[in-house]
Structure formats: C-alpha cells, structure tokens
Tab-separated table of N, CA, C and O in Angstrom:
chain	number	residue	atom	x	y	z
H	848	UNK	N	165.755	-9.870	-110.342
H	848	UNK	CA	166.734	-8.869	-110.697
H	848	UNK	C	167.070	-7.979	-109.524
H	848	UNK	O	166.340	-7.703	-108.572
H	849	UNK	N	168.527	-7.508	-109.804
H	849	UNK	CA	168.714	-6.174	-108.853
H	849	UNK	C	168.634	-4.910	-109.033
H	849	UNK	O	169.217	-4.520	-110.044
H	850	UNK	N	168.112	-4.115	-108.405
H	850	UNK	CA	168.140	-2.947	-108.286
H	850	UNK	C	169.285	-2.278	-107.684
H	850	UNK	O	169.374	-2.488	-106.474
H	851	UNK	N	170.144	-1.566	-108.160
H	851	UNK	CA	171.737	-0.940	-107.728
H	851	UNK	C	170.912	0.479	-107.528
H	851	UNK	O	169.883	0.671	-108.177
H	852	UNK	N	171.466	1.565	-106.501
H	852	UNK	CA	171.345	2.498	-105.925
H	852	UNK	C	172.828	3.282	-105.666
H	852	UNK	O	173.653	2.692	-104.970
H	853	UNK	N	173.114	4.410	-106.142
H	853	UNK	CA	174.487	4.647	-106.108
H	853	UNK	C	174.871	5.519	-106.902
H	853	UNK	O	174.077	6.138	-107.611
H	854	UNK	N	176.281	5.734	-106.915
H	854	UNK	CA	177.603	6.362	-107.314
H	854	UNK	C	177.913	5.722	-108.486
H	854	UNK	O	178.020	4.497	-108.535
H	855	UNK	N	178.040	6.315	-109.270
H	855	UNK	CA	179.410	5.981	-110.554
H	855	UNK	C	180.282	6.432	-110.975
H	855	UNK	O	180.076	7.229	-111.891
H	856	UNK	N	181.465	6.223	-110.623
H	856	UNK	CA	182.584	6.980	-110.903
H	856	UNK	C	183.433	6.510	-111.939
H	856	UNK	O	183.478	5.282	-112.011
H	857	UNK	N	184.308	7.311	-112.987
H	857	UNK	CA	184.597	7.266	-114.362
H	857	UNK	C	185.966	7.975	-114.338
H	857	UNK	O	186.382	9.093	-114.031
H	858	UNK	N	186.444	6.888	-114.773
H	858	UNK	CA	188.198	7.354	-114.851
H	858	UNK	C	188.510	6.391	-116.193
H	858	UNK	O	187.715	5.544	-116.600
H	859	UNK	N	189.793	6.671	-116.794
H	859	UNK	CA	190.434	6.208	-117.931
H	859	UNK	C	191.357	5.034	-117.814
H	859	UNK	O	191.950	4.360	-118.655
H	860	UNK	N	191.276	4.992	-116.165
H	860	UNK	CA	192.015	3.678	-115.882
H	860	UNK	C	191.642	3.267	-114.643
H	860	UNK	O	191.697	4.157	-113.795
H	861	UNK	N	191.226	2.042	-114.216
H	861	UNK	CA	190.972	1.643	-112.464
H	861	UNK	C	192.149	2.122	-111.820
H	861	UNK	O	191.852	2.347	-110.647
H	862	UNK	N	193.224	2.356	-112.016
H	862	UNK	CA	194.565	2.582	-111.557
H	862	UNK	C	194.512	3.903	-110.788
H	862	UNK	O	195.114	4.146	-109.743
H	863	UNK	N	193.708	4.709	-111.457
H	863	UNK	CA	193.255	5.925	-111.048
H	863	UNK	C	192.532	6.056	-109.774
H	863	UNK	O	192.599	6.930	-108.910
H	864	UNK	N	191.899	5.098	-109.848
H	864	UNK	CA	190.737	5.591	-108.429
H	864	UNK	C	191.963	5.526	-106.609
H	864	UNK	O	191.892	6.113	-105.529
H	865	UNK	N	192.877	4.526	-107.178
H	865	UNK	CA	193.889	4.817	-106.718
H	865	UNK	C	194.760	5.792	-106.112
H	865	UNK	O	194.994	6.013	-104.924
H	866	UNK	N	195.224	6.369	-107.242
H	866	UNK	CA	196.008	6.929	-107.669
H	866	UNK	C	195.572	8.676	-106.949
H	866	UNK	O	196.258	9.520	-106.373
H	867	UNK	N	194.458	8.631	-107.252
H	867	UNK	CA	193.605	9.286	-106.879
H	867	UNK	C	193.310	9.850	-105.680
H	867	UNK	O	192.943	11.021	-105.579
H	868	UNK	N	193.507	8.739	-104.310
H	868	UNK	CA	193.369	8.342	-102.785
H	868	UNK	C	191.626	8.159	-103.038
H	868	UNK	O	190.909	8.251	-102.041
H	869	UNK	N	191.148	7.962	-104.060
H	869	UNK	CA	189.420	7.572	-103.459
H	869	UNK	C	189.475	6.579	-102.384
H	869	UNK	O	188.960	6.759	-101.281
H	870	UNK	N	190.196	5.394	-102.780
H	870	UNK	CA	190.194	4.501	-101.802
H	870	UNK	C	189.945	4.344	-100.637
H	870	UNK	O	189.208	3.551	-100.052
H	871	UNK	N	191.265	5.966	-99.960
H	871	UNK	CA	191.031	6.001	-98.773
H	871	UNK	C	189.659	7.240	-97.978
H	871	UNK	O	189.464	7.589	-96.814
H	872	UNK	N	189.015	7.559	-99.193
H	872	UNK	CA	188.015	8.763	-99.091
H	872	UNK	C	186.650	7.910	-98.810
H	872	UNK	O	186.235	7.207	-99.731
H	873	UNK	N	185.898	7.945	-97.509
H	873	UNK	CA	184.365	7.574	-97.388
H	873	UNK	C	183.509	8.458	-97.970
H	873	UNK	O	182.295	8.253	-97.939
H	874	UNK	N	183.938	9.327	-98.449
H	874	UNK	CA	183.086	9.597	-99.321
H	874	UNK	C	182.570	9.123	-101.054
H	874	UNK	O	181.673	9.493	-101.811
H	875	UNK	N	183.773	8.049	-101.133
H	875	UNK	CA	183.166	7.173	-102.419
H	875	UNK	C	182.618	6.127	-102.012
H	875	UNK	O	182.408	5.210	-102.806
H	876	UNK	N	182.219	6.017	-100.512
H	876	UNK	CA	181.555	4.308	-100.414
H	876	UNK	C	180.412	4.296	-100.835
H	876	UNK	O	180.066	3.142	-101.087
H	877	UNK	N	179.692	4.991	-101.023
H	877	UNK	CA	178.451	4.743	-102.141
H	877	UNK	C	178.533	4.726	-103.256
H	877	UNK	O	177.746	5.168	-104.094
H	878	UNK	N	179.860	4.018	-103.429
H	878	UNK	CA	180.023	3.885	-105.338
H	878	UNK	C	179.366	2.342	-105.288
H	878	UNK	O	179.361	1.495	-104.395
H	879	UNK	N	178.829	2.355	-106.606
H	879	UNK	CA	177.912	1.133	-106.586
H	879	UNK	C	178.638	0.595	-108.293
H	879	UNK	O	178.406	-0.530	-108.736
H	880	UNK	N	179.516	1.644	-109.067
H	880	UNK	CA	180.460	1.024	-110.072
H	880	UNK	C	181.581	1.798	-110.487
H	880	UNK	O	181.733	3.010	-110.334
H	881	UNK	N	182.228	1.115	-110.940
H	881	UNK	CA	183.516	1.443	-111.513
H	881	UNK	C	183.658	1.545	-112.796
H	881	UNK	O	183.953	0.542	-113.445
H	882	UNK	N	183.441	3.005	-113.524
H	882	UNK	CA	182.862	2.560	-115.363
H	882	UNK	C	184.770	3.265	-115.859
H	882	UNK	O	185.145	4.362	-115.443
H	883	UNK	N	185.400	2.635	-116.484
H	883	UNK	CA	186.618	2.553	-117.016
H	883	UNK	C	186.590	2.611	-118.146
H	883	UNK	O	185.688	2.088	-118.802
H	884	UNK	N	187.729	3.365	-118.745
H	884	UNK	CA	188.153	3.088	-120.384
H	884	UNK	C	188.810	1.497	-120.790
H	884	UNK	O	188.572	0.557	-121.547
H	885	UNK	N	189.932	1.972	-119.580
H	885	UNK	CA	190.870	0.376	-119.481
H	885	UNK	C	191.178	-0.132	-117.976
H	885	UNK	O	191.854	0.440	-117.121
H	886	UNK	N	190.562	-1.238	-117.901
H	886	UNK	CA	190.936	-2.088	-116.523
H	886	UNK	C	192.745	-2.351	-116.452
H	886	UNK	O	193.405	-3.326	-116.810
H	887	UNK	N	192.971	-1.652	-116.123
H	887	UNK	CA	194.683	-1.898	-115.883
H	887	UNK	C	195.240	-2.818	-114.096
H	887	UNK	O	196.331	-3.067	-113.584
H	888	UNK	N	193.697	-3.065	-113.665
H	888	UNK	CA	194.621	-4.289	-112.423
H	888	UNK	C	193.492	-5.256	-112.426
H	888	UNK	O	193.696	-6.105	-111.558
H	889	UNK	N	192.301	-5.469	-113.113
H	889	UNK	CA	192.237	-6.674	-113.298
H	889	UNK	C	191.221	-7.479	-112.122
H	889	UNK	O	190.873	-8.659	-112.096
H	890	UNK	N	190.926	-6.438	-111.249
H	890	UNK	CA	189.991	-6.562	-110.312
H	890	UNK	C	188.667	-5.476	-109.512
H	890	UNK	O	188.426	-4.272	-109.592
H	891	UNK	N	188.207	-6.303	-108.964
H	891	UNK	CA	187.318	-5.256	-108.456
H	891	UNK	C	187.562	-3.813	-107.590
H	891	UNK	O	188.346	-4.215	-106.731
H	892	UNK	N	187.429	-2.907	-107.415
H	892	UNK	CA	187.295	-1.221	-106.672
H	892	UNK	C	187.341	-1.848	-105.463
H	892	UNK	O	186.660	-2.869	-105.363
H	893	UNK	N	188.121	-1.407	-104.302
H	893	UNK	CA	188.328	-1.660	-102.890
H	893	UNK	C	188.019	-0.141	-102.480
H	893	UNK	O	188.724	0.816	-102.798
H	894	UNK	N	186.915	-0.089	-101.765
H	894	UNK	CA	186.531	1.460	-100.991
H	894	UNK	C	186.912	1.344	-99.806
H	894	UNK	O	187.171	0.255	-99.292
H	895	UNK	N	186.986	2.323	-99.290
H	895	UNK	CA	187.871	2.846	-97.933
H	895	UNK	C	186.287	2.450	-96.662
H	895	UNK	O	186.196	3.052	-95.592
H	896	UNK	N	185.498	1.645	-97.000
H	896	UNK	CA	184.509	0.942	-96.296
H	896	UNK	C	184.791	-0.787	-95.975
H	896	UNK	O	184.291	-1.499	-95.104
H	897	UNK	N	185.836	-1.130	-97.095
H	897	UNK	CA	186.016	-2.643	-97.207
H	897	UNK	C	185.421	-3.317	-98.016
H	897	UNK	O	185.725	-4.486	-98.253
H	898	UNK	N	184.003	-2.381	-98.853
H	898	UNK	CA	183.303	-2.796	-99.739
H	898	UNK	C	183.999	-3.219	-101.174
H	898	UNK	O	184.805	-2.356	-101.524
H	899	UNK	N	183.913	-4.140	-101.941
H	899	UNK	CA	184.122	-4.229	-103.349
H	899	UNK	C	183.357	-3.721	-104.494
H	899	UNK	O	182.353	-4.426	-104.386
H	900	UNK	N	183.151	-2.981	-105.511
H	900	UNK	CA	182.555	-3.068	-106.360
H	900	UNK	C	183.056	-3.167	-107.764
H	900	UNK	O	184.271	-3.236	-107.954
H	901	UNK	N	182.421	-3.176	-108.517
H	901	UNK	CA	182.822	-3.981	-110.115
H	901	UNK	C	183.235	-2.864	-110.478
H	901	UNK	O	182.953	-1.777	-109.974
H	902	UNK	N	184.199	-3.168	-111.729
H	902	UNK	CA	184.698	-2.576	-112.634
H	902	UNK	C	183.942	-2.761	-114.228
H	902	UNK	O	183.664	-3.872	-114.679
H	903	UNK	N	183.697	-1.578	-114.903
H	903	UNK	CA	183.473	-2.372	-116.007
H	903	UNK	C	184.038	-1.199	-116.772
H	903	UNK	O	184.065	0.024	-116.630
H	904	UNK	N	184.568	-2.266	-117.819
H	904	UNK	CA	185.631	-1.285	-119.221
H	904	UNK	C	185.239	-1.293	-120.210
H	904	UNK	O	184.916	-2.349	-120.754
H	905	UNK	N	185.129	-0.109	-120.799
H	905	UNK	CA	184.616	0.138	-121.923
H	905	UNK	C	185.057	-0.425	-123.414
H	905	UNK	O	184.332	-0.918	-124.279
H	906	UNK	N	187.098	-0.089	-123.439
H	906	UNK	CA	187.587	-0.457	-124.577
H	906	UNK	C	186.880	-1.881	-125.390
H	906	UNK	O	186.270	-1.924	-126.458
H	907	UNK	N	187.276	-3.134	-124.301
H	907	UNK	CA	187.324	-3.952	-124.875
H	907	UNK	C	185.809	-4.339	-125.375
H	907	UNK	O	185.729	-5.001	-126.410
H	908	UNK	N	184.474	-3.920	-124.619
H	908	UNK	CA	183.476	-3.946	-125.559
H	908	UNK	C	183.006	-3.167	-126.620
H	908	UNK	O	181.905	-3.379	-127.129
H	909	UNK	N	183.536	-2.546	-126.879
H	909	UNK	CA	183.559	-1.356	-127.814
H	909	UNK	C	184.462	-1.740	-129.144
H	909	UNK	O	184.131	-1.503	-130.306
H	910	UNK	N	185.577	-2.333	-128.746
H	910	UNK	CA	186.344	-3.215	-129.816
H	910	UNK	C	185.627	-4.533	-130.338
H	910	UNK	O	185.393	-4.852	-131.504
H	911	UNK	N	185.418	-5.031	-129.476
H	911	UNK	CA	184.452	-6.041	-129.944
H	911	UNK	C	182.961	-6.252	-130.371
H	911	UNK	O	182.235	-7.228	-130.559
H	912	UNK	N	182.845	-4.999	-130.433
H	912	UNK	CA	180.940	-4.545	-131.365
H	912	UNK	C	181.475	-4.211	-132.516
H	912	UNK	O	181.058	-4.727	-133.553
H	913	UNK	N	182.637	-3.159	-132.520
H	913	UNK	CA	183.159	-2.583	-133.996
H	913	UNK	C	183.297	-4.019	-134.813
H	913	UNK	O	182.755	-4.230	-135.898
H	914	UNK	N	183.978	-4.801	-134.218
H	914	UNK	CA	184.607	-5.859	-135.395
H	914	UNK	C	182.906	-6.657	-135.799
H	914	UNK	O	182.785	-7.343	-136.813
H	915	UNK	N	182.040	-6.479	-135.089
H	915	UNK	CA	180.634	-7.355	-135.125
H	915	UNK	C	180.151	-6.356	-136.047
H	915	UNK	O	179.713	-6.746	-137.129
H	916	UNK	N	180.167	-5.117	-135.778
H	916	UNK	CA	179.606	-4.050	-137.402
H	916	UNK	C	180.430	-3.969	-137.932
H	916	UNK	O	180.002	-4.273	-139.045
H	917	UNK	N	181.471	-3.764	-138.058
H	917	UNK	CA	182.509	-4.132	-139.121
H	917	UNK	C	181.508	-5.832	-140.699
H	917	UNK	O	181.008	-5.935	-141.819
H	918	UNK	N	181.808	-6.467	-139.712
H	918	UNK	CA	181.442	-7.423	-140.190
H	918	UNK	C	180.081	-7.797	-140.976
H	918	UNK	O	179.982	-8.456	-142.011
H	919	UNK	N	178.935	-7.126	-140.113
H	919	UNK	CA	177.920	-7.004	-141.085
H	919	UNK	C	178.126	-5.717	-142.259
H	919	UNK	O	177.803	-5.880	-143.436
H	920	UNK	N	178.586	-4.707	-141.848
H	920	UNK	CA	178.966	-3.874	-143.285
H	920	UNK	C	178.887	-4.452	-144.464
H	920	UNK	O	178.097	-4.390	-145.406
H	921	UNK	N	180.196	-5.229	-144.153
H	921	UNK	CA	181.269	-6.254	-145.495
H	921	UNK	C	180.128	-7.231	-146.232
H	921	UNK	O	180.070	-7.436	-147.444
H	922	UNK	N	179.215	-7.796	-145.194
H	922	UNK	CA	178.484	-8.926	-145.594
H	922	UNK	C	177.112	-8.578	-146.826
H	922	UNK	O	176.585	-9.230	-147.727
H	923	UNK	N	176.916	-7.032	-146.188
H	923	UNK	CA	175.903	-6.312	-146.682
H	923	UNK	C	176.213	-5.703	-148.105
H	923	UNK	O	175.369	-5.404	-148.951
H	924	UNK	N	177.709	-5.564	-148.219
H	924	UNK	CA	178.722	-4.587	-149.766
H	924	UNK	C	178.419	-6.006	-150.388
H	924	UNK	O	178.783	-6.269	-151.534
C-alpha cells in the first residue's frame, strides 16, 4: 500500500482550481488530491509543478450508495 502525504483541496467543481489560478500557484504543489462535488473536465489536477494529481467526486458516489440504501429500505418494508 501507499502512504499519500499532503494537501487536499475542495472545490464544487475541478473547473475551479482553475478558475481559481491554483494551477499557476506553487504553493498548491503539495496537493496530493483533488476532493470535488462534480468533475466537470474529466481529468486529473495539473499543478503549476507539472505534477498530476487525482480528482475524486463526490456526487456520483453518493448517488450511487443512496440508490444501494434506497434499495435495501424497500427490501426490508
């Protein structure tokens, strides 16, 4: 396994970190993730180091646990 060491930075859209100029700021190159509501481009965080790091979005796992308790609810009525 890995051990990650780092930054996490939290916006409502990857579009943002953008939008934002983090990109061009060294002071986010110790971001080690990208925690999102909604991935709106679909790829990994480009830091103003050249580094990549992941994105991860919340909505769509969060939609997809509801419908999984959703589902045991119903099974349980």
């Amino acid at each position: 396994g890995w051990l990650w060491h780092g930054d996490v930075e939290a916006h409502v859209r990857a579009s943002s970190f953008r939008a934002h100029g983090h990109h061009r700021d060294p002071a986010y190159d110790g971001l080690v993730l990208h925690l999102v509501w909604e991935d709106d481009e679909g790829e990994d965080t480009l830091l103003a180091c050249g580094r990549r790091v992941a994105v991860v979005a919340l909505a769509p796992w969060l939609q997809r646990h509801e419908e999984i308790f959703r589902g045991l609810v119903e099974k349980a009525a």
